[in-house]
Short mmCIF file of C-alpha atoms and ligand atoms in Angstrom, two decimals:
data_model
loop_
_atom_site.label_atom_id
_atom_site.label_comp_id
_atom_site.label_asym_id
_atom_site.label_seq_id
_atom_site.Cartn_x
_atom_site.Cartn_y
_atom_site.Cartn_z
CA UNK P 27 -37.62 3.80 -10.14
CA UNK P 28 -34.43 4.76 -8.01
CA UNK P 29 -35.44 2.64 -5.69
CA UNK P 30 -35.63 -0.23 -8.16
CA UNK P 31 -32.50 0.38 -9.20
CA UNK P 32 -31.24 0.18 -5.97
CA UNK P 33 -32.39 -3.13 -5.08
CA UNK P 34 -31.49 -4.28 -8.59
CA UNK P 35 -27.75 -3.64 -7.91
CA UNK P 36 -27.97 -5.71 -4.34
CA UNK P 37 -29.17 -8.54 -6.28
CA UNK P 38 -26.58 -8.26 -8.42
CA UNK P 39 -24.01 -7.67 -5.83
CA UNK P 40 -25.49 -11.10 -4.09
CA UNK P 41 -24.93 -13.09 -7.48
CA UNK P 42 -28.23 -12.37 -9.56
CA UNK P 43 -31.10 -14.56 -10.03
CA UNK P 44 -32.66 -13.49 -6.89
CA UNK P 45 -34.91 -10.51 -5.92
CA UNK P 46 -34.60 -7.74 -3.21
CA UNK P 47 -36.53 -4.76 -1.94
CA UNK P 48 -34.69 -1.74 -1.37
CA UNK P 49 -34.43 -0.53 2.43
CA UNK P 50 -34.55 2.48 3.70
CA UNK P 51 -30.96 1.50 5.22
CA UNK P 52 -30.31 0.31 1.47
CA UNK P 53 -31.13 3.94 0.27
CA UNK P 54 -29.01 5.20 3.10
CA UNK P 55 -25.70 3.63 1.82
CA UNK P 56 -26.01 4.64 -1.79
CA UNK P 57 -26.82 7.67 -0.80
CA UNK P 58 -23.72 8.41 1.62
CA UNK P 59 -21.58 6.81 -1.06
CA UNK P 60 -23.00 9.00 -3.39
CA UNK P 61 -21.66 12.18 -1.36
CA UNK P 62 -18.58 10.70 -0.26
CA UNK P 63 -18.00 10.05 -4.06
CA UNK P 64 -18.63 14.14 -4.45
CA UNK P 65 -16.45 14.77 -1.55
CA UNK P 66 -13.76 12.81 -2.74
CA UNK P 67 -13.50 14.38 -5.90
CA UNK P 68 -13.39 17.40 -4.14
CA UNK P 69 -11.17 16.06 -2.03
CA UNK P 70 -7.51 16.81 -3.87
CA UNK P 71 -8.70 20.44 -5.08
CA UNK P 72 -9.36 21.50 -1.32
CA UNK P 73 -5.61 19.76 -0.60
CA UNK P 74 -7.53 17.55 1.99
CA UNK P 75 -4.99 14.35 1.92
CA UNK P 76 -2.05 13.91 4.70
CA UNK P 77 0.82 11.50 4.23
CA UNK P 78 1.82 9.71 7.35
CA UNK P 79 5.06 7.36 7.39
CA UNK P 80 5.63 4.46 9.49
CA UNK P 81 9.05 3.48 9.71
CA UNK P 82 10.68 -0.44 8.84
CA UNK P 83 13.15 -1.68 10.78
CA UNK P 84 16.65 -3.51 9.85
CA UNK P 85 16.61 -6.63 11.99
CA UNK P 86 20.05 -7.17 11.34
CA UNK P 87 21.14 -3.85 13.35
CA UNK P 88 17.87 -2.89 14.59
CA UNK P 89 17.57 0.36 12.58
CA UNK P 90 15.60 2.29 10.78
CA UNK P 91 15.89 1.21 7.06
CA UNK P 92 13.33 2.21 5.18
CA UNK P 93 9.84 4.55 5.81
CA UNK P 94 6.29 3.50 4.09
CA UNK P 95 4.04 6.08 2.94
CA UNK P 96 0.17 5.87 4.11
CA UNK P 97 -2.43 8.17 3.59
CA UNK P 98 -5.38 9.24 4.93
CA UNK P 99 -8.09 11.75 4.27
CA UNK P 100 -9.09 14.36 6.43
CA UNK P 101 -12.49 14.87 5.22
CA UNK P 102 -14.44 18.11 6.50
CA UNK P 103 -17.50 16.56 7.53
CA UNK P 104 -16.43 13.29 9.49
CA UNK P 105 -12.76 13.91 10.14
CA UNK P 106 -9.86 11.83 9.77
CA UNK P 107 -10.75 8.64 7.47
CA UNK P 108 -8.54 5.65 6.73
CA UNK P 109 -7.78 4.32 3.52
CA UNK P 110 -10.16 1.18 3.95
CA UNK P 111 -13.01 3.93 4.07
CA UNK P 112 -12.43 5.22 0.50
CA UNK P 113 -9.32 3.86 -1.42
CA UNK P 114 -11.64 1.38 -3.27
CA UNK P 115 -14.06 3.86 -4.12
CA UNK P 116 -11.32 5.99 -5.43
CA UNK P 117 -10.04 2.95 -7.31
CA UNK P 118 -13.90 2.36 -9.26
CA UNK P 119 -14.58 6.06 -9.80
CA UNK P 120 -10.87 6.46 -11.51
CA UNK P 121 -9.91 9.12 -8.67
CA UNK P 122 -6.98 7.12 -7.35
CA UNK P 123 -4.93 7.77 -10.67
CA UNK P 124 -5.17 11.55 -9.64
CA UNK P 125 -4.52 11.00 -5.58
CA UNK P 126 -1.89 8.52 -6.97
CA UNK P 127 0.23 10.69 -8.81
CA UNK P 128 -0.54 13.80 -6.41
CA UNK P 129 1.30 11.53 -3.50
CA UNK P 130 3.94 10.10 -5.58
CA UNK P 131 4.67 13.62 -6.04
CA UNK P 132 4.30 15.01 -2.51
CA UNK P 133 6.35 12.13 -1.31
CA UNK P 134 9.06 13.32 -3.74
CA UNK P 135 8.84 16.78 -2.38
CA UNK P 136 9.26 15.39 1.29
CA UNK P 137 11.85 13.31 0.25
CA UNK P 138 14.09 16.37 -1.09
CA UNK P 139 12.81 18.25 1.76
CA UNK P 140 14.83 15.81 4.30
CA UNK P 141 18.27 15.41 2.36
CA UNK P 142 18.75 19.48 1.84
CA UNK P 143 18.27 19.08 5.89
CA UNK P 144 20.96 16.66 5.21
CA UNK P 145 19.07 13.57 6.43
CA UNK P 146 19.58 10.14 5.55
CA UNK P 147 16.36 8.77 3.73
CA UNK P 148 16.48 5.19 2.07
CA UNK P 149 13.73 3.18 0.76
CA UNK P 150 10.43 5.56 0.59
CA UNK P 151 7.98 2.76 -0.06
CA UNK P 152 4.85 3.58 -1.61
CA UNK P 153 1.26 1.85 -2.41
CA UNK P 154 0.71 1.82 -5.46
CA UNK P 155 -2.77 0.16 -7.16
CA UNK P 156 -3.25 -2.06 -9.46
CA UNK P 157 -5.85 0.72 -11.42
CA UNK P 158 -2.62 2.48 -11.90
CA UNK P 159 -1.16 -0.28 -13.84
CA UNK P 160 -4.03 0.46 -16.19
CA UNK P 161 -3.57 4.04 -17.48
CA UNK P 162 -1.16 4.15 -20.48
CA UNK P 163 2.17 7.07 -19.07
CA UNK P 164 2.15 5.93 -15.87
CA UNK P 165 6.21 4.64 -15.98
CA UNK P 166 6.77 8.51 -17.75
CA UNK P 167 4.59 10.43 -15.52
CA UNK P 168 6.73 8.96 -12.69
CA UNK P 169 9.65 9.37 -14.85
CA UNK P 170 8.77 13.22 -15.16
CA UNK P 171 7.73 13.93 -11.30
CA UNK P 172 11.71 12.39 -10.77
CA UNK P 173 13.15 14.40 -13.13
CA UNK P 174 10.90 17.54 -11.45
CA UNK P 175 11.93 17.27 -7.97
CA UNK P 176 15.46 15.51 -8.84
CA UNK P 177 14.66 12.61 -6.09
CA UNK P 178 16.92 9.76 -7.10
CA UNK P 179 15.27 6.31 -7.96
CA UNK P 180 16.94 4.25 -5.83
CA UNK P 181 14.81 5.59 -2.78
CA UNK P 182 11.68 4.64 -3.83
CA UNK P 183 9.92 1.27 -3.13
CA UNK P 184 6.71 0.39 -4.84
CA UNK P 185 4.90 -1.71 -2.71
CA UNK P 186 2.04 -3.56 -5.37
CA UNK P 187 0.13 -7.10 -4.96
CA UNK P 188 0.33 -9.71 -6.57
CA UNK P 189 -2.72 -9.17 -8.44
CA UNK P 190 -0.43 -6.90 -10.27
CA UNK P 191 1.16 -9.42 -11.24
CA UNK P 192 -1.74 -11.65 -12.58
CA UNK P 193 -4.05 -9.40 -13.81
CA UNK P 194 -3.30 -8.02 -17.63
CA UNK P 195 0.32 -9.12 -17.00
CA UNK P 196 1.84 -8.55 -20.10
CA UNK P 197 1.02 -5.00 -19.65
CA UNK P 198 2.12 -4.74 -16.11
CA UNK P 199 5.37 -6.75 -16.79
CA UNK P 200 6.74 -4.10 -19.31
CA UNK P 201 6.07 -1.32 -16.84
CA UNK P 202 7.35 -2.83 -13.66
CA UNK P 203 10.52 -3.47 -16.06
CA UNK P 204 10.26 -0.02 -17.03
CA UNK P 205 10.14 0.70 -13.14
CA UNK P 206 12.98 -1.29 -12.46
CA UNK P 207 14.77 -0.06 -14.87
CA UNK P 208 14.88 3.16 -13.49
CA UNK P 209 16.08 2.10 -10.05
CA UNK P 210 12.66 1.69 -7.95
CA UNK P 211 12.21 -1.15 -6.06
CA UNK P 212 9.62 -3.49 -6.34
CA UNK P 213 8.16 -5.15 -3.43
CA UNK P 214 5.11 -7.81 -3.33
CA UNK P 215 2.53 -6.24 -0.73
CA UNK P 216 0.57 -8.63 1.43
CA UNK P 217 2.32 -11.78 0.30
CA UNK P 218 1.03 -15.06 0.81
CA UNK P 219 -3.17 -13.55 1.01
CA UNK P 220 -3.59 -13.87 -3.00
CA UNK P 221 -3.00 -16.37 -5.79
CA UNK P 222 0.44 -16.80 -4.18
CA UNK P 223 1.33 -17.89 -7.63
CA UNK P 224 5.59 -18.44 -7.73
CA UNK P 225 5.29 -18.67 -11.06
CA UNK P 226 5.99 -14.87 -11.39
CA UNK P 227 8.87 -14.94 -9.40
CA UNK P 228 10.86 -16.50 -12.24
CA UNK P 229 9.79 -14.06 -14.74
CA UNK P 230 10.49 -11.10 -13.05
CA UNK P 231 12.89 -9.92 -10.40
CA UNK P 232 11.48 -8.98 -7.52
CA UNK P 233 13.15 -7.30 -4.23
CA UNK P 234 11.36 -7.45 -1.77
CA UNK P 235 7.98 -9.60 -0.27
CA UNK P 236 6.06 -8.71 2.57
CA UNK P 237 4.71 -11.33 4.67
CA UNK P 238 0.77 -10.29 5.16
CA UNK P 239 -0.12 -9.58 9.05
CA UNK P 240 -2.68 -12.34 9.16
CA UNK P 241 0.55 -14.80 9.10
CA UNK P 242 2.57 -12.45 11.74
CA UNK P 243 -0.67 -12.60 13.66
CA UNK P 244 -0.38 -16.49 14.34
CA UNK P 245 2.60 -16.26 16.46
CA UNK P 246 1.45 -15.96 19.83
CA UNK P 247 3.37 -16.89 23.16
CA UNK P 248 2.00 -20.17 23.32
CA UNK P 249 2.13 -20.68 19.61
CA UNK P 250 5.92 -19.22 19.23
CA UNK P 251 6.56 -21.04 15.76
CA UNK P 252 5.42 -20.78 12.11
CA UNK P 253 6.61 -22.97 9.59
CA UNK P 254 4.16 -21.20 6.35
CA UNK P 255 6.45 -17.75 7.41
CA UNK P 256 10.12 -19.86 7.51
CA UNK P 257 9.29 -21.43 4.70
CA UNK P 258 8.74 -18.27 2.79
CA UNK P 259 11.63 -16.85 4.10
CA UNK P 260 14.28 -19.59 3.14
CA UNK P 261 12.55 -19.67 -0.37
CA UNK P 262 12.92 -15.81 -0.39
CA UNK P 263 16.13 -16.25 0.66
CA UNK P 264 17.03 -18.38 -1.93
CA UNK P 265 15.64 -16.34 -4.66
CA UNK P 266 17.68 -13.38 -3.67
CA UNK P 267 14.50 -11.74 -2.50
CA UNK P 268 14.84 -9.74 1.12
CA UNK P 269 11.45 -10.58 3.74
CA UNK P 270 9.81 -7.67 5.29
CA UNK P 271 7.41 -8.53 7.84
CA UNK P 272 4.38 -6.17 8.62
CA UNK P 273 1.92 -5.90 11.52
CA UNK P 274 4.56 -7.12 14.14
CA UNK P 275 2.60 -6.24 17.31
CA UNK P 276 4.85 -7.67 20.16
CA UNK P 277 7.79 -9.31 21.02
CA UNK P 278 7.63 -13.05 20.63
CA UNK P 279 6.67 -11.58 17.25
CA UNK P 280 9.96 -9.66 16.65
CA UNK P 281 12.23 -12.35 18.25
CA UNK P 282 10.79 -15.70 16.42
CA UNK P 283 10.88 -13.53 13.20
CA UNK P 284 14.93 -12.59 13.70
CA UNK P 285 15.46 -16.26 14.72
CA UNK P 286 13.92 -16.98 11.35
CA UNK P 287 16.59 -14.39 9.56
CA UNK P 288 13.53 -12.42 8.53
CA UNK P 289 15.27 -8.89 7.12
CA UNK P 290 12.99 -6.37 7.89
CA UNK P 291 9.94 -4.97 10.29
CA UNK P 292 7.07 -2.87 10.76
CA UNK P 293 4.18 -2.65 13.12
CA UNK P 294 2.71 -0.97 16.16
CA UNK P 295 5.40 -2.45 18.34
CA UNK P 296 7.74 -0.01 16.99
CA UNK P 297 5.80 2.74 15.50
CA UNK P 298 2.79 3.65 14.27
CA UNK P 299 2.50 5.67 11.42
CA UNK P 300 3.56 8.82 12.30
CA UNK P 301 3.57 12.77 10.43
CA UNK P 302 6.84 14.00 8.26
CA UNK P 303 7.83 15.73 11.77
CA UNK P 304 8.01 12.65 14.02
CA UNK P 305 9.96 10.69 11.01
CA UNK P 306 12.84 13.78 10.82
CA UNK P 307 13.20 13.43 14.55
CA UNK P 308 13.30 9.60 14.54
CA UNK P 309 16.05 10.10 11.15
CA UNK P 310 18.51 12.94 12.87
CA UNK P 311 21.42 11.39 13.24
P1 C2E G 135 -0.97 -2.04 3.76
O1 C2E G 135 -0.16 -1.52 2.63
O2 C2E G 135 -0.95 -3.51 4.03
O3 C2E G 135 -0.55 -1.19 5.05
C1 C2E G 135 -0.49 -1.69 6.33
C2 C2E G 135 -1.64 -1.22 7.18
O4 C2E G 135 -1.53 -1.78 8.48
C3 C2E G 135 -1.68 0.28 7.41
O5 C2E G 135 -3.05 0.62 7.55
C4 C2E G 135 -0.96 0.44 8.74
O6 C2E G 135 -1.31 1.61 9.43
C5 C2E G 135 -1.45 -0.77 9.47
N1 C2E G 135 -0.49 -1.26 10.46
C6 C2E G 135 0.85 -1.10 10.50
N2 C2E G 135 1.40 -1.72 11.57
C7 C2E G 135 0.37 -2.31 12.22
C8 C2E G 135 0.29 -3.11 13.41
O7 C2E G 135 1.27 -3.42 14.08
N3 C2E G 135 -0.97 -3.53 13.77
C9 C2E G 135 -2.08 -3.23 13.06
N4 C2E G 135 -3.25 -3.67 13.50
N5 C2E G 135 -2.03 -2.48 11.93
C10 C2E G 135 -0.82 -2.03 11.51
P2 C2E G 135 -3.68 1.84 6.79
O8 C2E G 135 -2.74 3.02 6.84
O9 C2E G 135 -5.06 2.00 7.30
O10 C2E G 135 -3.71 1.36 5.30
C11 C2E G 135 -4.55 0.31 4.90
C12 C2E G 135 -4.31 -0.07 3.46
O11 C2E G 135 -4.68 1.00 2.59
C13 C2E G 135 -2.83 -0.31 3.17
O12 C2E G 135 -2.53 -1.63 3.55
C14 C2E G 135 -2.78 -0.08 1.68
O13 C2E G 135 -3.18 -1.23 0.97
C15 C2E G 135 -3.83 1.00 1.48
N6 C2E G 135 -3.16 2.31 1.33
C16 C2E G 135 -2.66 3.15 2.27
N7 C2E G 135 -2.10 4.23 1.73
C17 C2E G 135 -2.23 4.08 0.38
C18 C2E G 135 -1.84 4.84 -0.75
O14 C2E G 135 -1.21 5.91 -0.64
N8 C2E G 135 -2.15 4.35 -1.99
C19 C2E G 135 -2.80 3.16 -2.16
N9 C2E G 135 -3.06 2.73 -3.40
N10 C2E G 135 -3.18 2.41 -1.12
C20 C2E G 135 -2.89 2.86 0.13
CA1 CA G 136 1.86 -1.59 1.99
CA1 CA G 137 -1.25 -5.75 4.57
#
């Protein structure tokens, strides 16, 4: 009967109306996501999450302007895993509204940490899901970790997609206003891979768009030009929206992007994401 209901879901996963048998390999997966679900909810009991920070870079003096928070896992039994390896699971099984507001929170701590050592710490961008959108306090609980570990507003970024702004968007509006409201930035994640939809640019103010790597990606030495990435930037531009460009892996990259008056990069070609010791380093004056 399990195994039924294993093949059951694939055919569902492949668009139902179809049949399957279940695999031993089939058995396999559900059966490692069934212990990397238990693991994970393990996971923030046994304090098993590390925040790394990659650093963004002003292109207009070629310093550091901002940091974005990343996590990973660093799960007993396999080590070290990225967020592509369980974030979504996290998001179906509800856990990311816990990890969420546990990181929020340790970001805020680090945060306070570096300004009693007196250094200067702008724009602390962090992910945040849509799932989180979802869950009714979510503007008050980040109202009440502020308030806890007195980190001013103004130095947090939330980096969301746009599916934020599509999905249940009444909803989301009020509490990104609510956000804003406060003083946290808002920046659109990944811009240009979704519905791409301007429409929401005119309801709501936005600060900040990242241009998604997969655009960055196309400008190669022989291919030094990109007229989908000006063109966002002059309408950015023109909106009063700043450009942040991510995945910026080598230097064509970084010069065809300043040519283009893009504001703001990140990628390997500068750093990769590095630990809260690294970052102090990189900050001290
Ligand atoms: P993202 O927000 O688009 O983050 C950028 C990803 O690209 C990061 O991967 C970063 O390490 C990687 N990256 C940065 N520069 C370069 C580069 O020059 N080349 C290449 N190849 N990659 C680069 P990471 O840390 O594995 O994160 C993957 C995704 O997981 C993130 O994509 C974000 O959507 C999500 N994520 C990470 N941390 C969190 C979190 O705390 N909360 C939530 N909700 N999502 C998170
Ligand atoms: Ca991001
Ligand atoms: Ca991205």
């Amino acid at each position: 009967m399990k195994n039924a209901d294993i093949a059951m879901y694939r055919v569902k996963e492949l668009g139902r109306n179809n049949y399957q048998f279940c695999t031993p390999e089939m058995a396999l997966e559900v059966k490692e996501r069934a212990l990397l679900d238990y693991h994970l909810h393990q996971a923030l009991h046994n304090n098993e999450f590390v925040l790394l920070y990659q650093p963004k870079i002003s292109l207009h003096n070629e310093k550091i302007i901002g940091i974005e928070a990343l996590m990973r896992w660093n799960r007993p039994s396999t080590g070290l895993l990225f967020p592509e390896s369980f974030i979504s699971l996290a998001e179906s099984n509800g856990l990311i509204v816990p990890i969420s507001e546990w990181l929020i929170r340790a970001v805020c701590i680090q945060i306070k940490e570096w300004k009693e050592k007196g250094l200067s710490i702008h724009n602390v961008a962090i992910n945040i899901s849509t799932r989180q959108f979802g869950i009714t306090n979510f503007s008050t609980n980040i109202k009440n970790i502020l308030k806890e570990t007195g980190v001013d507003p103004q130095c947090l970024e939330f980096e969301i997609t746009e599916r934020v702004l599509m999905e249940n968007s009444f909803n989301n509006f009020s509490i990104l206003h609510e956000l804003k409201n406060m003083g946290i930035k808002i920046i659109i994640d990944d811009f240009g891979t979704e519905y791409s939809s301007l429409s929401y640019l005119r309801h709501f103010s936005i600060d900040k768009i990242k241009i998604d790597k997969s655009f960055i990606d196309e400008i190669t030495e022989s291919n030094p030009e990109s007229n989908i990435i000006k063109a966002i930037i002059v309408m950015a531009h023109s909106l009063n929206i700043s450009v942040v460009a991510e995945g910026v892996e080598t230097a064509i990259q970084a010069t065809v992007l300043k040519r283009y008056g893009c504001d703001e990069v990140q990628g390997f070609l500068y750093n990769h994401p590095l630990p809260a010791e690294k970052i102090q380093t990189l900050l001290l004056p």
